[in-house]
Amino acid sequence: QVQLVESGGGLVQAGGSLRLSCAASGLPSRNYAMGWFRQAPGQERKFVGVISWSGGSSYLADSVKGRFTISRDNAKNTVYLQMNSLKPEETAVYFCAAKRHLSYIVYEFRENDMGYWGKGTLVTVSS
Protein backbone atom coordinates (compact mmCIF):
# COMPACT_ATOMS: atom_id res chain seq x y z
CA GLN A 1 0.00 0.00 0.00
CA VAL A 2 1.39 3.33 -1.05
CA GLN A 3 1.57 6.04 1.56
CA LEU A 4 2.73 9.61 1.22
CA VAL A 5 2.85 11.48 4.49
CA GLU A 6 3.54 15.20 4.59
CA SER A 7 4.88 17.02 7.63
CA GLY A 8 6.43 20.34 8.55
CA GLY A 9 3.49 22.64 8.06
CA GLY A 10 2.54 25.28 10.57
CA LEU A 11 2.23 28.96 11.23
CA VAL A 12 4.93 31.33 10.01
CA GLN A 13 5.18 35.07 9.60
CA ALA A 14 5.42 36.66 6.20
CA GLY A 15 9.02 36.55 5.02
CA GLY A 16 9.73 33.46 7.06
CA SER A 17 10.72 29.96 6.06
CA LEU A 18 9.43 26.43 6.43
CA ARG A 19 10.63 23.07 5.22
CA LEU A 20 8.03 20.49 4.32
CA SER A 21 8.81 16.80 4.18
CA CYS A 22 7.05 13.98 2.39
CA ALA A 23 7.82 10.43 3.47
CA ALA A 24 6.94 7.85 0.86
CA SER A 25 6.44 4.15 1.35
CA GLY A 26 5.14 1.30 -0.76
CA LEU A 27 5.83 2.80 -4.18
CA PRO A 28 6.10 -0.03 -6.71
CA SER A 29 9.46 1.11 -8.06
CA ARG A 30 12.04 3.82 -7.65
CA ASN A 31 11.06 5.59 -10.89
CA TYR A 32 8.63 8.03 -9.38
CA ALA A 33 8.87 11.75 -9.79
CA MET A 34 7.62 13.56 -6.73
CA GLY A 35 5.62 16.73 -6.87
CA TRP A 36 4.25 19.36 -4.55
CA PHE A 37 0.89 21.04 -5.06
CA ARG A 38 -1.01 23.50 -2.90
CA GLN A 39 -4.62 24.42 -2.42
CA ALA A 40 -5.57 27.75 -0.91
CA PRO A 41 -8.99 28.21 0.71
CA GLY A 42 -11.68 28.35 -1.94
CA GLN A 43 -9.27 27.74 -4.78
CA GLU A 44 -8.23 24.88 -7.00
CA ARG A 45 -5.16 22.82 -6.26
CA LYS A 46 -2.13 24.19 -8.08
CA PHE A 47 1.27 22.91 -9.07
CA VAL A 48 4.24 24.10 -6.99
CA GLY A 49 7.17 21.96 -8.08
CA VAL A 50 8.43 18.54 -9.07
CA ILE A 51 11.66 16.58 -8.83
CA SER A 52 12.76 13.67 -10.97
CA TRP A 53 13.08 10.19 -9.55
CA SER A 54 16.85 10.49 -9.35
CA GLY A 55 16.80 13.96 -7.87
CA GLY A 56 18.91 15.20 -10.74
CA SER A 57 16.41 17.66 -12.09
CA SER A 58 13.56 19.73 -10.78
CA TYR A 59 11.05 22.23 -12.01
CA LEU A 60 9.29 24.94 -10.04
CA ALA A 61 6.30 27.09 -10.78
CA ASP A 62 7.20 30.64 -11.79
CA SER A 63 5.49 32.01 -8.70
CA VAL A 64 7.95 30.26 -6.38
CA LYS A 65 11.17 30.23 -8.38
CA GLY A 66 14.01 31.80 -6.48
CA ARG A 67 12.28 31.26 -3.13
CA PHE A 68 11.42 27.56 -3.00
CA THR A 69 13.65 24.58 -3.62
CA ILE A 70 12.72 20.94 -3.92
CA SER A 71 15.03 18.07 -3.08
CA ARG A 72 14.88 14.41 -2.23
CA ASP A 73 16.81 11.81 -0.28
CA ASN A 74 16.13 8.46 -1.90
CA ALA A 75 17.90 6.61 0.89
CA LYS A 76 15.22 7.97 3.23
CA ASN A 77 12.39 7.86 0.68
CA THR A 78 11.72 11.49 1.52
CA VAL A 79 11.12 14.59 -0.54
CA TYR A 80 11.53 18.11 0.78
CA LEU A 81 10.15 21.50 -0.10
CA GLN A 82 12.17 24.37 1.32
CA MET A 83 10.08 27.51 1.31
CA ASN A 84 11.67 30.90 1.92
CA SER A 85 10.29 34.42 1.87
CA LEU A 86 6.78 33.14 2.35
CA LYS A 87 3.85 35.39 1.52
CA PRO A 88 0.40 35.48 3.15
CA GLU A 89 -1.22 34.48 -0.13
CA GLU A 90 0.72 31.24 0.04
CA THR A 91 -1.39 30.07 2.91
CA ALA A 92 -2.65 26.71 1.73
CA VAL A 93 -2.72 23.00 2.26
CA TYR A 94 0.40 21.58 0.65
CA PHE A 95 0.18 18.16 -0.91
CA CYS A 96 2.84 15.71 -1.93
CA ALA A 97 2.17 13.51 -4.95
CA ALA A 98 3.92 10.80 -6.96
CA LYS A 99 3.96 10.03 -10.65
CA ARG A 100 5.73 7.15 -12.35
CA HIS A 101 8.09 9.01 -14.67
CA LEU A 102 11.23 7.40 -16.04
CA SER A 103 12.61 10.47 -17.77
CA TYR A 104 15.08 12.81 -16.12
CA ILE A 105 13.17 15.65 -17.69
CA VAL A 106 10.43 17.10 -15.51
CA TYR A 107 8.01 19.94 -16.13
CA GLU A 108 4.74 21.23 -14.75
CA PHE A 109 2.73 18.13 -14.06
CA ARG A 110 -1.02 18.29 -14.08
CA GLU A 111 -3.01 17.19 -11.09
CA ASN A 112 -4.47 14.33 -13.13
CA ASP A 113 -0.98 13.11 -14.03
CA MET A 114 -0.24 12.12 -10.46
CA GLY A 115 -0.87 8.57 -9.35
CA TYR A 116 -0.63 8.89 -5.58
CA TRP A 117 -1.36 11.68 -3.12
CA GLY A 118 -0.72 12.48 0.47
CA LYS A 119 -3.33 14.03 2.72
CA GLY A 120 -1.61 17.37 2.92
CA THR A 121 -0.14 19.65 5.53
CA LEU A 122 -1.40 23.13 6.32
CA VAL A 123 0.87 26.13 5.95
CA THR A 124 -0.40 29.41 7.33
CA VAL A 125 1.51 32.59 6.59
CA SER A 126 0.52 35.54 8.74
CA SER A 127 0.93 39.13 7.64
CSV table of C-alpha atoms in Angstrom, one decimal:
chain,number,residue,atom,x,y,z
A,1,GLN,CA,0.0,0.0,0.0
A,2,VAL,CA,1.4,3.3,-1.1
A,3,GLN,CA,1.6,6.0,1.6
A,4,LEU,CA,2.7,9.6,1.2
A,5,VAL,CA,2.9,11.5,4.5
A,6,GLU,CA,3.5,15.2,4.6
A,7,SER,CA,4.9,17.0,7.6
A,8,GLY,CA,6.4,20.3,8.6
A,9,GLY,CA,3.5,22.6,8.1
A,10,GLY,CA,2.5,25.3,10.6
A,11,LEU,CA,2.2,29.0,11.2
A,12,VAL,CA,4.9,31.3,10.0
A,13,GLN,CA,5.2,35.1,9.6
A,14,ALA,CA,5.4,36.7,6.2
A,15,GLY,CA,9.0,36.5,5.0
A,16,GLY,CA,9.7,33.5,7.1
A,17,SER,CA,10.7,30.0,6.1
A,18,LEU,CA,9.4,26.4,6.4
A,19,ARG,CA,10.6,23.1,5.2
A,20,LEU,CA,8.0,20.5,4.3
A,21,SER,CA,8.8,16.8,4.2
A,22,CYS,CA,7.0,14.0,2.4
A,23,ALA,CA,7.8,10.4,3.5
A,24,ALA,CA,6.9,7.8,0.9
A,25,SER,CA,6.4,4.2,1.3
A,26,GLY,CA,5.1,1.3,-0.8
A,27,LEU,CA,5.8,2.8,-4.2
A,28,PRO,CA,6.1,0.0,-6.7
A,29,SER,CA,9.5,1.1,-8.1
A,30,ARG,CA,12.0,3.8,-7.7
A,31,ASN,CA,11.1,5.6,-10.9
A,32,TYR,CA,8.6,8.0,-9.4
A,33,ALA,CA,8.9,11.7,-9.8
A,34,MET,CA,7.6,13.6,-6.7
A,35,GLY,CA,5.6,16.7,-6.9
A,36,TRP,CA,4.2,19.4,-4.6
A,37,PHE,CA,0.9,21.0,-5.1
A,38,ARG,CA,-1.0,23.5,-2.9
A,39,GLN,CA,-4.6,24.4,-2.4
A,40,ALA,CA,-5.6,27.7,-0.9
A,41,PRO,CA,-9.0,28.2,0.7
A,42,GLY,CA,-11.7,28.3,-1.9
A,43,GLN,CA,-9.3,27.7,-4.8
A,44,GLU,CA,-8.2,24.9,-7.0
A,45,ARG,CA,-5.2,22.8,-6.3
A,46,LYS,CA,-2.1,24.2,-8.1
A,47,PHE,CA,1.3,22.9,-9.1
A,48,VAL,CA,4.2,24.1,-7.0
A,49,GLY,CA,7.2,22.0,-8.1
A,50,VAL,CA,8.4,18.5,-9.1
A,51,ILE,CA,11.7,16.6,-8.8
A,52,SER,CA,12.8,13.7,-11.0
A,53,TRP,CA,13.1,10.2,-9.6
A,54,SER,CA,16.9,10.5,-9.4
A,55,GLY,CA,16.8,14.0,-7.9
A,56,GLY,CA,18.9,15.2,-10.7
A,57,SER,CA,16.4,17.7,-12.1
A,58,SER,CA,13.6,19.7,-10.8
A,59,TYR,CA,11.0,22.2,-12.0
A,60,LEU,CA,9.3,24.9,-10.0
A,61,ALA,CA,6.3,27.1,-10.8
A,62,ASP,CA,7.2,30.6,-11.8
A,63,SER,CA,5.5,32.0,-8.7
A,64,VAL,CA,7.9,30.3,-6.4
A,65,LYS,CA,11.2,30.2,-8.4
A,66,GLY,CA,14.0,31.8,-6.5
A,67,ARG,CA,12.3,31.3,-3.1
A,68,PHE,CA,11.4,27.6,-3.0
A,69,THR,CA,13.6,24.6,-3.6
A,70,ILE,CA,12.7,20.9,-3.9
A,71,SER,CA,15.0,18.1,-3.1
A,72,ARG,CA,14.9,14.4,-2.2
A,73,ASP,CA,16.8,11.8,-0.3
A,74,ASN,CA,16.1,8.5,-1.9
A,75,ALA,CA,17.9,6.6,0.9
A,76,LYS,CA,15.2,8.0,3.2
A,77,ASN,CA,12.4,7.9,0.7
A,78,THR,CA,11.7,11.5,1.5
A,79,VAL,CA,11.1,14.6,-0.5
A,80,TYR,CA,11.5,18.1,0.8
A,81,LEU,CA,10.1,21.5,-0.1
A,82,GLN,CA,12.2,24.4,1.3
A,83,MET,CA,10.1,27.5,1.3
A,84,ASN,CA,11.7,30.9,1.9
A,85,SER,CA,10.3,34.4,1.9
A,86,LEU,CA,6.8,33.1,2.3
A,87,LYS,CA,3.8,35.4,1.5
A,88,PRO,CA,0.4,35.5,3.2
A,89,GLU,CA,-1.2,34.5,-0.1
A,90,GLU,CA,0.7,31.2,0.0
A,91,THR,CA,-1.4,30.1,2.9
A,92,ALA,CA,-2.7,26.7,1.7
A,93,VAL,CA,-2.7,23.0,2.3
A,94,TYR,CA,0.4,21.6,0.6
A,95,PHE,CA,0.2,18.2,-0.9
A,96,CYS,CA,2.8,15.7,-1.9
A,97,ALA,CA,2.2,13.5,-4.9
A,98,ALA,CA,3.9,10.8,-7.0
A,99,LYS,CA,4.0,10.0,-10.7
A,100,ARG,CA,5.7,7.2,-12.4
A,101,HIS,CA,8.1,9.0,-14.7
A,102,LEU,CA,11.2,7.4,-16.0
A,103,SER,CA,12.6,10.5,-17.8
A,104,TYR,CA,15.1,12.8,-16.1
A,105,ILE,CA,13.2,15.7,-17.7
A,106,VAL,CA,10.4,17.1,-15.5
A,107,TYR,CA,8.0,19.9,-16.1
A,108,GLU,CA,4.7,21.2,-14.7
A,109,PHE,CA,2.7,18.1,-14.1
A,110,ARG,CA,-1.0,18.3,-14.1
A,111,GLU,CA,-3.0,17.2,-11.1
A,112,ASN,CA,-4.5,14.3,-13.1
A,113,ASP,CA,-1.0,13.1,-14.0
A,114,MET,CA,-0.2,12.1,-10.5
A,115,GLY,CA,-0.9,8.6,-9.4
A,116,TYR,CA,-0.6,8.9,-5.6
A,117,TRP,CA,-1.4,11.7,-3.1
A,118,GLY,CA,-0.7,12.5,0.5
A,119,LYS,CA,-3.3,14.0,2.7
A,120,GLY,CA,-1.6,17.4,2.9
A,121,THR,CA,-0.1,19.7,5.5
A,122,LEU,CA,-1.4,23.1,6.3
A,123,VAL,CA,0.9,26.1,5.9
A,124,THR,CA,-0.4,29.4,7.3
A,125,VAL,CA,1.5,32.6,6.6
A,126,SER,CA,0.5,35.5,8.7
A,127,SER,CA,0.9,39.1,7.6
